[in-house]
Amino acid sequence: MVMAKMVSAGLVLAGAKGNGGAEGAVTISQFGLPNGLDVVVIPDHRTPVVTHMIWYRAGAADEPRGKTGIAHFLEHLMFKGTKAHPEGEFSRTVAELGGEENAFTSSDYTAYFQRVAKEHLRTMMEFEADRMRGLVLTDAIVDPEREVVLEERRMRTDSVPVSQLGEAMTATAFVNHPYGAPIIGWKPEIEALNRADALAFYQRFYAPNNAILVVAGDVEPAEVKALAEDTYGKALPTPDLPLRMRAKEPQPVAARKVVLSDRRVEQPLLQRMYLAPSYATAKPGEAEALDVLAQAMGAQSTGRLNQRLVLERKLAVSASAWYAGTALDDHLFGIYAVPAQEVSLEQLEAALDEVLAEMAQGGFSDAELKRAKTRLVADAIYQRDSQSALARNFGAALTTGLTAAQVIEWPRLIERVSGEEVKEAFRWLEKKRSVTGYLTGTAS
């Protein structure tokens, strides 16, 4: 067997406790297997536990046109067994070992993970490597699971007005890019998904040369390398792996509005989404400035939106902002506000626009920016004390075009963001780049 070669090591993750380099730091290691599998190892020796995650560079935005929901559907089907390990054996083994497992699908990736005692890492690798290429599906397995997914959609989206609004707004924000489709899929297309669709997506994307293994916990890089070679190293790569070619989103030219009225709504809601660059598509410093902007603007107690709309003008009971920067393509910057009693959504939107204009014109004080950056960096440091959060951060970044070094450097880059850069980030919050959503309990 050709041995895996260490291609990158010595990336020091400050702020995480462990044994790996300088005090209070962990040395992250990366290497690749000959079959194309990328591996990241994050030592954490505080407890004899490991988090084992396999990430595939395939999500809802990679689905064939007309097959929305197939990535999420396949996530369900991956638990249905292989020739070597029949349905239920993997999950039963995890439970018997006292571990936990789950999986999740996003627009850009699908991930599967287990958290077990360190001595069971090989077992997890063997199971996961087996289903990477050995999934067995029949119509008798696929058809009932499709009904499970449809019921999930009914419960989480079709029966929840705020979810329906978010889905409608996202579809309006992305007129051409597949990010506009819901991860769970559109109902008529879910109903048509079948075994052939699942296998086609599986065979196209589920391969070692389209995957990233992240292991965080009480392990050493050499140990993980040996185990990975002996398990995942046996999986055959997909030759001529297709590029992730996606439709491009045109630059917005007109503000859009979505109104959803539903008698079940007891609390109206105002939302707005702007098309903005992600960390993968932004110029250096732009995405970090958008993160600081979202925090300075939207922090629950100290953000400018809360100060102006909730505390001073008493037009809202809450107001916040968010930035979805971890994405392979341009994504979204969002704002939401809940109106106070007797305040209309039209009044709240007008006030929101006034506050946005104020911030765009005058920027933020040094104290506001310092507070925003301190909170962002502190949250990142706290996450580094969580084994599973560490594994997720690296996996999400690497599947969306970033590097481990960028994950490690992120707090320092946030600290360097200037007030002028934050002010410049407002150019992405032009009204013509936005979709505004109203959620009401009465006909509008």
Coordinates of C-alpha atoms in Angstrom, one line a residue, residues 9-443:
A9 CA 1.1 20.4 9.6
G10 CA 2.0 22.8 12.4
L11 CA -1.0 25.1 12.2
V12 CA -1.4 26.3 15.7
L13 CA -4.9 26.9 17.0
A14 CA -4.6 29.4 19.9
G15 CA -7.2 29.6 22.6
A16 CA -8.0 25.9 22.7
K17 CA -6.9 23.8 25.6
G18 CA -4.9 20.7 25.0
N19 CA -1.4 19.3 24.5
G20 CA -0.1 20.3 21.1
G21 CA 2.3 23.3 21.0
A22 CA 2.4 26.4 23.0
E23 CA 0.5 26.5 26.2
G24 CA -3.2 27.0 25.5
A25 CA -2.8 26.0 21.9
V26 CA -3.4 22.9 19.7
T27 CA -1.4 22.0 16.6
I28 CA -3.7 21.1 13.8
S29 CA -2.4 18.5 11.3
Q30 CA -3.5 17.9 7.7
F31 CA -2.7 15.1 5.3
G32 CA -4.1 13.4 2.2
L33 CA -4.5 9.8 1.3
P34 CA -3.5 8.5 -2.2
N35 CA -7.2 8.0 -3.1
G36 CA -7.8 11.8 -2.6
L37 CA -9.3 11.8 0.9
D38 CA -8.3 15.0 2.8
V39 CA -7.8 14.5 6.6
V40 CA -7.7 17.1 9.4
V41 CA -6.6 16.0 12.9
I42 CA -7.4 18.2 15.9
P43 CA -5.8 16.8 19.1
D44 CA -7.7 17.4 22.3
H45 CA -6.5 15.3 25.3
R46 CA -8.8 16.6 28.0
T47 CA -11.1 13.5 27.9
P48 CA -10.6 10.1 26.2
V49 CA -13.2 10.9 23.6
V50 CA -13.1 11.5 19.8
T51 CA -15.4 13.2 17.3
H52 CA -15.2 11.5 13.9
M53 CA -16.8 13.4 11.0
I54 CA -16.8 12.7 7.3
W55 CA -17.8 15.7 5.1
Y56 CA -18.8 15.4 1.4
R57 CA -18.4 18.3 -0.9
A58 CA -22.0 17.9 -2.1
G59 CA -25.1 19.6 -0.9
A60 CA -28.5 20.9 -2.1
A61 CA -26.9 23.4 -4.5
D62 CA -25.2 20.5 -6.3
E63 CA -28.4 18.8 -7.1
P64 CA -29.5 18.2 -10.8
R65 CA -32.2 20.6 -11.9
G66 CA -35.6 19.2 -11.0
K67 CA -34.3 17.0 -8.3
T68 CA -34.3 19.3 -5.3
G69 CA -34.1 17.5 -2.0
I70 CA -32.0 14.6 -3.3
A71 CA -28.9 15.5 -1.2
H72 CA -31.0 15.5 2.0
F73 CA -32.9 12.4 0.9
L74 CA -29.6 10.6 0.4
E75 CA -28.5 11.6 3.9
H76 CA -31.5 9.7 5.2
L77 CA -30.8 6.7 3.0
M78 CA -27.2 6.5 4.1
F79 CA -28.4 4.9 7.3
K80 CA -30.1 2.0 5.5
G81 CA -27.1 -0.3 5.4
T82 CA -24.6 -2.0 3.1
K83 CA -23.8 -5.6 2.2
A84 CA -21.3 -5.8 5.0
H85 CA -23.4 -4.0 7.6
P86 CA -27.2 -4.4 7.2
E87 CA -29.7 -1.7 8.1
G88 CA -29.5 -0.6 11.7
E89 CA -26.2 -2.2 12.5
F90 CA -24.1 1.0 12.4
S91 CA -26.5 3.0 14.6
R92 CA -27.0 0.0 17.0
T93 CA -23.2 -0.3 17.4
V94 CA -22.8 3.4 18.2
A95 CA -25.5 3.2 20.8
E96 CA -24.0 0.0 22.4
L97 CA -20.7 1.8 22.6
G98 CA -22.3 4.6 24.5
G99 CA -21.7 7.1 21.6
E100 CA -23.8 9.5 19.7
E101 CA -24.3 10.0 16.0
N102 CA -26.1 12.2 13.5
A103 CA -25.9 13.8 10.1
F104 CA -26.8 17.1 8.4
T105 CA -27.2 18.5 4.9
S106 CA -26.6 22.1 3.9
S107 CA -26.5 23.8 0.5
D108 CA -22.8 23.1 0.1
Y109 CA -22.0 19.9 2.0
T110 CA -23.4 16.8 3.7
A111 CA -21.7 15.5 6.9
Y112 CA -22.0 12.4 9.1
F113 CA -20.5 12.2 12.6
Q114 CA -20.1 10.1 15.7
R115 CA -18.7 10.9 19.1
V116 CA -17.3 7.9 20.9
A117 CA -14.7 6.8 23.4
K118 CA -11.2 7.0 21.7
E119 CA -10.7 3.2 21.5
H120 CA -13.7 2.9 19.2
L121 CA -12.4 5.2 16.5
R122 CA -11.3 2.4 14.2
T123 CA -14.8 0.9 14.4
M124 CA -16.4 4.2 13.3
M125 CA -13.9 4.6 10.5
E126 CA -14.6 1.0 9.3
F127 CA -18.4 1.6 9.2
E128 CA -18.2 5.0 7.6
A129 CA -15.6 3.9 5.0
D130 CA -17.8 1.0 4.1
R131 CA -20.9 3.1 3.4
M132 CA -18.9 5.6 1.5
R133 CA -18.9 3.2 -1.5
G134 CA -21.1 0.3 -0.4
L135 CA -24.6 1.6 0.1
V136 CA -27.3 -0.8 -0.9
L137 CA -30.7 0.5 -1.8
T138 CA -33.9 -1.1 -3.0
D139 CA -37.3 0.4 -3.8
A140 CA -38.6 -1.2 -0.6
I141 CA -36.1 0.9 1.4
V142 CA -36.3 4.1 -0.6
D143 CA -40.1 4.5 -1.0
P144 CA -41.0 4.5 2.7
E145 CA -38.1 6.9 3.5
R146 CA -39.4 9.4 0.9
E147 CA -42.6 9.6 3.0
V148 CA -40.5 10.3 6.1
V149 CA -38.9 13.2 4.3
L150 CA -42.3 14.5 3.1
E151 CA -43.6 14.4 6.7
E152 CA -40.5 16.2 7.8
R153 CA -41.2 19.0 5.3
R154 CA -44.9 19.2 6.4
M155 CA -43.8 19.5 10.1
R156 CA -40.9 21.9 9.7
T157 CA -41.9 24.1 6.8
D158 CA -45.5 23.6 5.5
S159 CA -47.0 23.9 9.0
V160 CA -44.7 26.8 10.2
P161 CA -45.5 30.2 8.7
V162 CA -42.1 31.8 9.6
S163 CA -40.4 28.9 7.8
Q164 CA -42.6 29.4 4.8
L165 CA -41.7 33.1 4.7
G166 CA -38.0 32.3 4.9
E167 CA -38.3 29.7 2.1
A168 CA -40.2 32.2 -0.1
M169 CA -37.7 35.0 0.6
T170 CA -34.7 32.8 -0.2
A171 CA -36.3 31.7 -3.4
T172 CA -36.9 35.3 -4.3
A173 CA -33.4 36.4 -3.3
F174 CA -31.8 33.8 -5.6
V175 CA -33.5 34.0 -9.0
N176 CA -30.9 31.8 -10.8
H177 CA -28.5 30.2 -8.3
P178 CA -29.6 26.9 -6.7
Y179 CA -29.3 28.4 -3.2
G180 CA -32.9 29.6 -3.9
A181 CA -34.2 26.0 -3.5
P182 CA -34.9 24.7 0.0
I183 CA -32.4 22.1 1.3
I184 CA -35.2 19.7 2.0
G185 CA -36.5 20.2 -1.5
W186 CA -39.8 21.4 -3.1
K187 CA -42.7 19.1 -2.3
P188 CA -43.6 18.1 -5.9
E189 CA -39.9 17.2 -6.6
I190 CA -39.5 15.2 -3.3
E191 CA -42.6 13.2 -4.3
A192 CA -40.9 12.2 -7.6
L193 CA -37.5 11.2 -6.1
N194 CA -36.7 7.5 -6.5
R195 CA -34.0 4.9 -6.0
A196 CA -32.3 5.8 -9.3
D197 CA -32.0 9.5 -8.4
A198 CA -30.5 8.6 -5.0
L199 CA -27.9 6.2 -6.5
A200 CA -27.0 8.7 -9.2
F201 CA -26.2 11.4 -6.7
Y202 CA -24.4 8.9 -4.4
Q203 CA -22.2 7.5 -7.2
R204 CA -21.4 11.0 -8.5
F205 CA -20.4 12.6 -5.2
Y206 CA -19.7 10.0 -2.5
A207 CA -16.1 9.2 -3.0
P208 CA -12.9 9.7 -1.0
N209 CA -11.6 12.3 -3.5
N210 CA -14.7 14.4 -2.8
A211 CA -14.6 14.0 1.0
I212 CA -12.9 15.5 4.1
L213 CA -12.3 13.5 7.3
V214 CA -12.1 15.5 10.4
V215 CA -11.1 13.8 13.7
A216 CA -11.0 15.9 16.9
G217 CA -10.2 14.4 20.3
D218 CA -7.8 12.3 22.3
V219 CA -5.7 11.2 19.3
E220 CA -2.4 11.9 17.6
P221 CA -1.9 12.6 13.9
A222 CA 0.2 9.5 13.3
E223 CA -2.4 7.3 14.9
V224 CA -5.2 8.8 12.8
K225 CA -3.1 8.5 9.6
A226 CA -2.6 4.8 10.2
L227 CA -6.2 4.2 10.9
A228 CA -7.4 6.2 7.9
E229 CA -5.0 4.4 5.6
D230 CA -6.3 1.1 6.8
T231 CA -10.0 2.0 6.5
Y232 CA -10.7 4.9 4.2
G233 CA -7.6 4.1 2.2
K234 CA -9.3 1.1 0.7
A235 CA -12.1 3.1 -0.9
L236 CA -11.7 3.6 -4.6
P237 CA -11.8 7.3 -5.9
T238 CA -14.2 8.5 -8.6
P239 CA -12.2 9.2 -11.7
D240 CA -12.9 12.5 -13.5
L241 CA -14.8 13.8 -10.5
P242 CA -17.1 16.5 -12.0
L243 CA -16.5 20.2 -11.1
R244 CA -19.0 21.9 -8.9
M245 CA -20.5 24.0 -11.8
R246 CA -23.4 26.1 -10.6
A247 CA -25.6 28.7 -12.3
K248 CA -24.4 32.2 -11.5
E249 CA -26.6 34.7 -9.7
P250 CA -27.0 38.0 -11.7
Q251 CA -26.5 41.2 -9.8
P252 CA -29.8 42.4 -8.4
V253 CA -31.4 45.5 -10.0
A254 CA -34.6 45.9 -8.1
A255 CA -35.8 45.6 -4.5
R256 CA -38.4 42.8 -3.9
K257 CA -41.1 42.2 -1.4
V258 CA -42.7 39.0 -0.1
V259 CA -45.9 39.1 2.1
L260 CA -47.2 36.0 3.8
S261 CA -50.5 36.2 5.7
D262 CA -51.6 33.3 7.8
R263 CA -54.3 33.2 10.5
R264 CA -52.0 31.1 12.7
V265 CA -49.5 34.0 13.0
E266 CA -49.8 35.6 16.4
Q267 CA -46.7 37.8 16.2
P268 CA -46.0 39.7 13.0
L269 CA -42.4 39.8 11.7
L270 CA -40.3 41.9 9.4
Q271 CA -37.3 40.3 7.7
R272 CA -34.9 41.5 5.1
M273 CA -32.2 39.6 3.1
Y274 CA -29.4 41.2 1.0
L275 CA -27.3 39.3 -1.5
A276 CA -23.7 39.6 -0.2
P277 CA -20.3 37.9 -0.9
S278 CA -19.3 34.9 1.2
Y279 CA -15.9 34.3 2.7
A280 CA -15.1 32.2 -0.4
T281 CA -16.1 35.0 -2.9
A282 CA -15.3 38.2 -1.0
K283 CA -12.1 40.2 -1.5
P284 CA -9.7 40.1 1.5
G285 CA -11.3 41.7 4.5
E286 CA -14.8 42.1 3.1
A287 CA -16.4 39.1 4.7
E288 CA -14.8 39.9 8.1
A289 CA -16.2 43.4 7.8
L290 CA -19.6 42.0 7.1
D291 CA -19.4 39.8 10.2
V292 CA -18.4 42.8 12.4
L293 CA -21.2 44.8 10.8
A294 CA -23.8 42.2 11.6
Q295 CA -22.6 42.1 15.2
A296 CA -22.4 45.8 15.7
M297 CA -25.8 46.3 14.1
G298 CA -27.6 43.3 15.5
A299 CA -26.3 42.2 18.9
Q300 CA -29.3 41.5 21.0
S301 CA -28.6 43.9 23.9
T302 CA -26.0 46.3 22.5
G303 CA -26.5 46.4 18.8
R304 CA -27.5 49.6 17.1
L305 CA -30.8 48.2 15.8
N306 CA -31.8 47.2 19.4
Q307 CA -30.7 50.6 20.7
R308 CA -32.7 52.6 18.2
L309 CA -35.7 50.5 17.4
V310 CA -36.3 48.8 20.8
L311 CA -34.9 50.9 23.6
E312 CA -35.2 54.4 22.2
R313 CA -38.1 54.5 19.7
K314 CA -40.0 51.5 21.2
L315 CA -41.2 50.5 17.7
A316 CA -39.9 46.9 18.1
V317 CA -39.7 44.3 20.8
S318 CA -36.6 42.8 19.3
A319 CA -34.3 43.4 16.3
S320 CA -31.1 41.7 15.1
A321 CA -28.9 40.9 12.1
W322 CA -26.9 38.0 10.8
Y323 CA -24.4 37.1 8.1
A324 CA -24.3 33.7 6.4
G325 CA -20.7 34.0 5.2
T326 CA -19.8 30.3 5.2
A327 CA -20.8 29.4 1.6
L328 CA -19.1 28.4 -1.6
D329 CA -20.8 31.2 -3.6
D330 CA -22.3 34.6 -2.7
H331 CA -24.9 34.3 0.1
L332 CA -27.0 36.4 2.4
F333 CA -26.8 39.2 5.0
G334 CA -30.1 39.3 7.0
I335 CA -32.0 41.6 9.4
Y336 CA -35.2 40.9 11.3
A337 CA -37.4 42.9 13.7
V338 CA -40.5 42.1 15.7
P339 CA -42.9 45.1 15.9
A340 CA -44.2 46.4 19.2
Q341 CA -47.9 46.3 19.8
E342 CA -49.9 48.7 17.6
V343 CA -46.9 49.2 15.3
S344 CA -47.4 48.3 11.7
L345 CA -44.8 46.5 9.6
E346 CA -44.8 49.5 7.3
Q347 CA -43.9 51.8 10.1
L348 CA -41.2 49.4 11.4
E349 CA -39.7 49.1 7.9
A350 CA -39.6 52.9 7.5
A351 CA -37.8 53.2 10.8
L352 CA -35.4 50.4 9.9
D353 CA -34.5 52.2 6.7
E354 CA -33.8 55.4 8.7
V355 CA -31.5 53.5 11.1
L356 CA -29.7 51.8 8.3
A357 CA -29.1 55.2 6.6
E358 CA -27.8 56.6 9.9
M359 CA -25.3 53.7 10.2
A360 CA -24.3 53.9 6.6
Q361 CA -23.6 57.6 6.8
G362 CA -22.0 57.9 10.3
G363 CA -20.6 54.4 10.9
F364 CA -20.0 53.1 14.4
S365 CA -18.1 54.5 17.3
D366 CA -14.8 52.9 18.4
A367 CA -16.5 51.5 21.5
E368 CA -19.2 49.9 19.4
L369 CA -16.7 48.3 17.0
K370 CA -14.5 47.1 19.9
R371 CA -17.5 45.5 21.6
A372 CA -18.6 43.8 18.4
K373 CA -15.1 42.4 17.6
T374 CA -14.6 41.3 21.2
R375 CA -17.8 39.3 21.2
L376 CA -17.0 37.7 17.8
V377 CA -13.5 36.7 18.9
A378 CA -14.7 35.5 22.3
D379 CA -17.4 33.3 20.7
A380 CA -14.7 31.8 18.5
I381 CA -12.5 31.1 21.4
Y382 CA -15.3 29.5 23.4
Q383 CA -16.1 27.3 20.4
R384 CA -12.5 26.1 20.4
D385 CA -13.1 24.5 23.8
S386 CA -15.8 22.3 22.2
Q387 CA -14.5 19.3 20.4
S388 CA -17.6 19.0 18.1
A389 CA -17.7 22.7 17.4
L390 CA -14.0 22.6 16.3
A391 CA -14.7 19.7 14.0
R392 CA -17.7 21.4 12.5
N393 CA -15.9 24.7 12.0
F394 CA -13.0 23.1 10.0
G395 CA -15.3 20.8 8.0
A396 CA -17.7 23.6 7.0
A397 CA -14.8 25.8 6.0
L398 CA -12.9 23.2 4.0
T399 CA -16.1 22.2 2.1
T400 CA -16.8 25.8 1.1
G401 CA -13.5 26.7 -0.4
L402 CA -11.5 27.9 2.6
T403 CA -8.4 26.5 4.3
A404 CA -7.6 25.4 7.8
A405 CA -5.2 28.3 8.0
Q406 CA -8.1 30.7 7.4
V407 CA -10.1 29.1 10.2
I408 CA -7.2 29.6 12.6
E409 CA -6.4 33.1 11.5
W410 CA -10.1 34.3 11.6
P411 CA -10.0 35.9 15.1
R412 CA -6.9 37.9 14.2
L413 CA -8.5 39.0 11.0
I414 CA -11.6 40.1 12.8
E415 CA -9.5 42.2 15.2
R416 CA -7.9 44.0 12.3
V417 CA -11.2 45.2 10.8
S418 CA -11.3 48.9 10.7
G419 CA -14.2 51.3 11.1
E420 CA -13.8 52.4 7.5
E421 CA -14.0 48.8 6.3
V422 CA -17.2 48.3 8.2
K423 CA -18.7 51.4 6.8
E424 CA -17.6 50.3 3.3
A425 CA -19.5 47.0 3.9
F426 CA -22.7 48.9 3.8
R427 CA -22.4 49.0 0.0
W428 CA -23.8 45.4 0.0
L429 CA -26.9 46.6 1.8
E430 CA -28.3 48.6 -1.0
K431 CA -32.1 48.4 -1.2
K432 CA -32.0 47.0 -4.8
R433 CA -30.0 44.0 -3.5
S434 CA -32.7 43.1 -1.0
V435 CA -35.8 41.1 -0.4
T436 CA -38.1 42.3 2.3
G437 CA -40.5 39.9 4.0
Y438 CA -43.7 40.6 5.9
L439 CA -45.3 37.9 8.1
T440 CA -48.8 38.9 9.2
G441 CA -51.8 37.2 10.8
T442 CA -54.3 39.0 8.6
A443 CA -54.8 39.5 4.9

